[in-house]
Amino acid sequence: MTRALLSLLPVIALAACDGGSDTRSAAGDASSPATSSTADGTSPTASRDTAAILAELGGDYVNADLTNGARQFRRCQSCHTLSDGGRHTVGPNLHGIIGAPAAGADRFSYSSQLAEAGLVWDLDTLDAWIANPRALVPGNRMSFVGLRDADDRRDVIAHIAVETAGD
Ligand code: HEC
């Protein structure tokens, strides 16, 4: 998979792998590497990493409901895989999509509308796309009506971020 993990993902990756050199500033207290003292009683590994990833996303993403995110993502799964190196199906594989330029996956035949839109999938752009793909990029080929509920969109984006950072 050659899609570059741009802007956001290296930060997420740092959060997911313990012991990255620490250049992070805000929200940084979730990061004390390796030594897992979880005063709040959560399980030491996965949940700490997940919390760090959500903290890096910032804003309301810290409140994301990942169970709902996984449930919402089932609607995407009819057309998208998310695993690293997953197949393109009706739509392109979405591994590493956050922070990536639109229409950047190898060997997927995008619409010219999406290819020429000049978008980068930062969190706000992704949110707008999932809310109403047709409004963001008229004429694109993703036939999905959109998720109306802002919390559902937040949760599904958080799910994508966590799944992508988890390997
Ligand atoms: C009915 C099939 C279908 C469903 C359902 C669907 N998508 Fe898509 N998606 C596509 C297709 C097809 C494209 C490529 C669009 C184009 O080239 O115009 C796409 C493109 C995308 C892209 C841009 C990928 C890139 O490489 O730039 C993202 C992000 C995306 N979809 C996310 C989602 C999410 C999140 C969901 C669920 C909330 C979802 N999609 C549901 C078919 C689907």
Short mmCIF file of C-alpha atoms and ligand atoms in Angstrom, two decimals:
data_model
loop_
_atom_site.label_atom_id
_atom_site.label_comp_id
_atom_site.label_asym_id
_atom_site.label_seq_id
_atom_site.Cartn_x
_atom_site.Cartn_y
_atom_site.Cartn_z
CA MET A 1 0.00 0.00 0.00
CA THR A 2 1.71 3.10 -1.10
CA ARG A 3 -0.71 5.74 -0.13
CA ALA A 4 1.31 8.20 1.86
CA LEU A 5 0.22 8.69 5.39
CA LEU A 6 0.19 12.41 5.32
CA SER A 7 -0.10 15.15 7.85
CA LEU A 8 -2.25 13.63 10.50
CA LEU A 9 -1.32 10.01 10.43
CA PRO A 10 2.30 10.18 11.49
CA VAL A 11 1.05 11.81 14.62
CA ILE A 12 -1.51 9.10 15.11
CA ALA A 13 1.11 6.48 14.42
CA LEU A 14 3.33 8.04 17.04
CA ALA A 15 0.51 7.87 19.47
CA ALA A 16 -0.15 4.27 18.64
CA CYS A 17 3.42 3.06 18.87
CA ASP A 18 4.85 3.61 22.24
CA GLY A 19 8.11 5.39 22.54
CA GLY A 20 8.00 7.70 19.56
CA SER A 21 10.25 10.69 20.01
CA ASP A 22 8.06 13.14 21.67
CA THR A 23 7.37 16.30 19.80
CA ARG A 24 3.78 16.56 20.78
CA SER A 25 2.44 19.44 22.73
CA ALA A 26 -1.21 19.86 23.53
CA ALA A 27 -3.16 16.83 24.69
CA GLY A 28 0.21 15.32 25.42
CA ASP A 29 -0.41 13.74 28.72
CA ALA A 30 -1.95 10.64 27.23
CA SER A 31 1.44 9.86 25.83
CA SER A 32 3.73 8.79 28.63
CA PRO A 33 5.41 6.09 26.60
CA ALA A 34 5.57 2.40 27.36
CA THR A 35 5.02 2.58 31.07
CA SER A 36 1.34 2.16 31.41
CA SER A 37 0.09 3.49 34.64
CA THR A 38 -3.59 3.76 34.11
CA ALA A 39 -4.88 5.57 37.10
CA ASP A 40 -8.34 5.52 35.66
CA GLY A 41 -8.48 1.77 35.70
CA THR A 42 -8.78 1.22 31.98
CA SER A 43 -6.91 -1.66 30.44
CA PRO A 44 -3.28 -0.73 29.85
CA THR A 45 -2.71 -1.30 26.16
CA ALA A 46 -5.46 -0.89 23.62
CA SER A 47 -7.58 1.62 25.42
CA ARG A 48 -4.67 3.87 26.26
CA ASP A 49 -3.63 3.92 22.62
CA THR A 50 -7.17 4.55 21.53
CA ALA A 51 -7.52 7.42 23.95
CA ALA A 52 -4.29 8.90 22.65
CA ILE A 53 -5.49 8.63 19.07
CA LEU A 54 -8.76 10.33 19.88
CA ALA A 55 -6.87 13.03 21.76
CA GLU A 56 -4.76 13.65 18.68
CA LEU A 57 -7.88 14.03 16.57
CA GLY A 58 -8.90 16.69 19.04
CA GLY A 59 -12.14 18.57 19.48
CA ASP A 60 -15.21 16.48 20.02
CA TYR A 61 -13.40 13.36 18.80
CA VAL A 62 -12.32 12.66 22.37
CA ASN A 63 -15.97 11.85 22.99
CA ALA A 64 -16.31 9.50 20.05
CA ASP A 65 -18.31 6.34 20.56
CA LEU A 66 -16.25 3.69 18.81
CA THR A 67 -18.92 1.05 19.16
CA ASN A 68 -21.26 3.26 17.21
CA GLY A 69 -18.42 4.10 14.81
CA ALA A 70 -17.95 0.42 14.00
CA ARG A 71 -21.69 0.04 13.56
CA GLN A 72 -21.87 3.02 11.23
CA PHE A 73 -18.91 1.78 9.25
CA ARG A 74 -20.90 -1.31 8.29
CA ARG A 75 -22.72 0.92 5.87
CA CYS A 76 -19.41 1.83 4.24
CA GLN A 77 -18.25 -1.78 4.22
CA SER A 78 -20.55 -2.73 1.42
CA CYS A 79 -18.23 -0.68 -0.78
CA HIS A 80 -14.98 -0.16 1.15
CA THR A 81 -12.36 -2.21 2.95
CA LEU A 82 -10.34 -0.56 5.70
CA SER A 83 -7.50 -2.96 6.45
CA ASP A 84 -3.95 -2.25 5.34
CA GLY A 85 -3.64 -3.53 1.79
CA GLY A 86 -7.34 -4.37 1.61
CA ARG A 87 -8.93 -4.78 -1.79
CA HIS A 88 -10.68 -2.09 -3.70
CA THR A 89 -14.26 -3.16 -4.18
CA VAL A 90 -16.99 -0.81 -5.35
CA GLY A 91 -15.00 1.97 -3.69
CA PRO A 92 -11.30 2.27 -2.89
CA ASN A 93 -9.64 0.78 0.18
CA LEU A 94 -9.74 3.40 2.93
CA HIS A 95 -6.67 2.51 4.93
CA GLY A 96 -4.74 5.67 5.74
CA ILE A 97 -7.37 7.92 4.25
CA ILE A 98 -7.25 10.55 6.97
CA GLY A 99 -4.86 13.26 5.88
CA ALA A 100 -4.40 11.76 2.41
CA PRO A 101 -5.13 13.58 -0.83
CA ALA A 102 -8.39 12.55 -2.50
CA ALA A 103 -8.29 10.00 -5.27
CA GLY A 104 -4.79 8.85 -4.36
CA ALA A 105 -5.14 5.08 -4.09
CA ASP A 106 -3.23 3.02 -6.62
CA ARG A 107 -5.24 1.02 -9.12
CA PHE A 108 -8.63 2.46 -8.37
CA SER A 109 -10.49 4.14 -11.14
CA TYR A 110 -11.89 7.33 -9.64
CA SER A 111 -14.36 9.66 -11.23
CA SER A 112 -12.75 12.65 -12.84
CA GLN A 113 -14.89 14.79 -10.56
CA LEU A 114 -13.23 13.43 -7.44
CA ALA A 115 -9.80 13.20 -9.04
CA GLU A 116 -9.93 16.84 -10.04
CA ALA A 117 -11.52 18.20 -6.89
CA GLY A 118 -8.15 18.88 -5.28
CA LEU A 119 -9.29 17.74 -1.85
CA VAL A 120 -7.29 16.50 1.09
CA TRP A 121 -9.15 14.27 3.53
CA ASP A 122 -8.62 16.27 6.66
CA LEU A 123 -11.23 15.76 9.35
CA ASP A 124 -13.54 18.55 8.26
CA THR A 125 -13.45 17.56 4.60
CA LEU A 126 -14.11 13.95 5.48
CA ASP A 127 -17.00 15.02 7.67
CA ALA A 128 -18.52 17.04 4.82
CA TRP A 129 -18.06 14.12 2.41
CA ILE A 130 -19.71 11.62 4.70
CA ALA A 131 -22.55 14.04 5.41
CA ASN A 132 -23.30 14.48 1.73
CA PRO A 133 -20.80 13.29 -0.85
CA ARG A 134 -22.84 14.63 -3.71
CA ALA A 135 -22.92 18.12 -2.28
CA LEU A 136 -19.18 18.21 -1.68
CA VAL A 137 -18.21 16.82 -5.08
CA PRO A 138 -21.05 16.97 -7.59
CA GLY A 139 -20.94 14.15 -10.09
CA ASN A 140 -18.73 11.84 -8.02
CA ARG A 141 -19.42 8.11 -8.08
CA MET A 142 -20.01 7.32 -4.44
CA SER A 143 -23.69 6.58 -4.29
CA PHE A 144 -24.23 7.02 -0.61
CA VAL A 145 -26.95 9.19 0.77
CA GLY A 146 -24.85 10.49 3.64
CA LEU A 147 -24.94 10.32 7.41
CA ARG A 148 -27.11 13.13 8.71
CA ASP A 149 -26.19 12.80 12.32
CA ALA A 150 -23.02 14.66 13.31
CA ASP A 151 -22.26 12.22 16.11
CA ASP A 152 -22.50 9.30 13.69
CA ARG A 153 -20.02 11.03 11.40
CA ARG A 154 -17.68 11.79 14.27
CA ASP A 155 -17.87 8.20 15.41
CA VAL A 156 -17.26 6.66 12.01
CA ILE A 157 -14.28 8.95 11.37
CA ALA A 158 -12.87 8.02 14.77
CA HIS A 159 -13.36 4.36 13.87
CA ILE A 160 -11.39 4.84 10.66
CA ALA A 161 -8.61 6.64 12.54
CA VAL A 162 -8.34 4.00 15.23
CA GLU A 163 -8.47 1.07 12.82
CA THR A 164 -5.85 2.66 10.61
CA ALA A 165 -3.49 3.40 13.45
CA GLY A 166 -3.88 -0.02 14.95
CA ASP A 167 -1.50 -2.04 12.84
C1 HEC B 1 -22.44 2.32 -2.60
C2 HEC B 1 -21.01 2.23 -2.40
C3 HEC B 1 -20.38 3.14 -1.37
C4 HEC B 1 -20.72 3.33 -0.06
C5 HEC B 1 -21.89 2.73 0.69
C6 HEC B 1 -19.73 4.21 0.50
N1 HEC B 1 -18.83 4.56 -0.45
FE1 HEC B 1 -17.23 5.77 -0.21
N2 HEC B 1 -16.79 5.65 -2.17
C7 HEC B 1 -17.47 4.86 -3.10
C8 HEC B 1 -16.93 5.09 -4.43
C9 HEC B 1 -17.40 4.45 -5.72
C10 HEC B 1 -15.92 6.06 -4.27
C11 HEC B 1 -15.10 6.72 -5.38
C12 HEC B 1 -15.89 7.96 -5.81
C13 HEC B 1 -15.40 8.61 -7.09
O1 HEC B 1 -14.37 8.20 -7.65
O2 HEC B 1 -16.08 9.55 -7.51
C14 HEC B 1 -15.84 6.37 -2.85
C15 HEC B 1 -14.93 7.23 -2.28
C16 HEC B 1 -14.79 7.44 -0.92
C17 HEC B 1 -13.77 8.24 -0.32
C18 HEC B 1 -12.63 8.94 -1.06
C19 HEC B 1 -11.50 7.94 -1.22
C20 HEC B 1 -10.26 8.48 -1.86
O3 HEC B 1 -9.35 7.65 -2.10
O4 HEC B 1 -10.16 9.68 -2.12
C21 HEC B 1 -13.96 8.20 1.03
C22 HEC B 1 -13.15 8.89 2.07
C23 HEC B 1 -15.12 7.38 1.27
N3 HEC B 1 -15.60 6.94 0.06
C24 HEC B 1 -15.63 7.12 2.51
C25 HEC B 1 -16.81 6.42 2.73
C26 HEC B 1 -17.38 6.22 4.03
C27 HEC B 1 -16.76 6.67 5.34
C28 HEC B 1 -18.55 5.56 3.84
C29 HEC B 1 -19.57 5.15 4.89
C30 HEC B 1 -20.07 6.22 5.74
C31 HEC B 1 -18.68 5.30 2.42
N4 HEC B 1 -17.61 5.85 1.78
C32 HEC B 1 -19.73 4.64 1.82
C33 HEC B 1 -18.50 4.00 -2.82
C34 HEC B 1 -19.17 3.93 -1.60
#
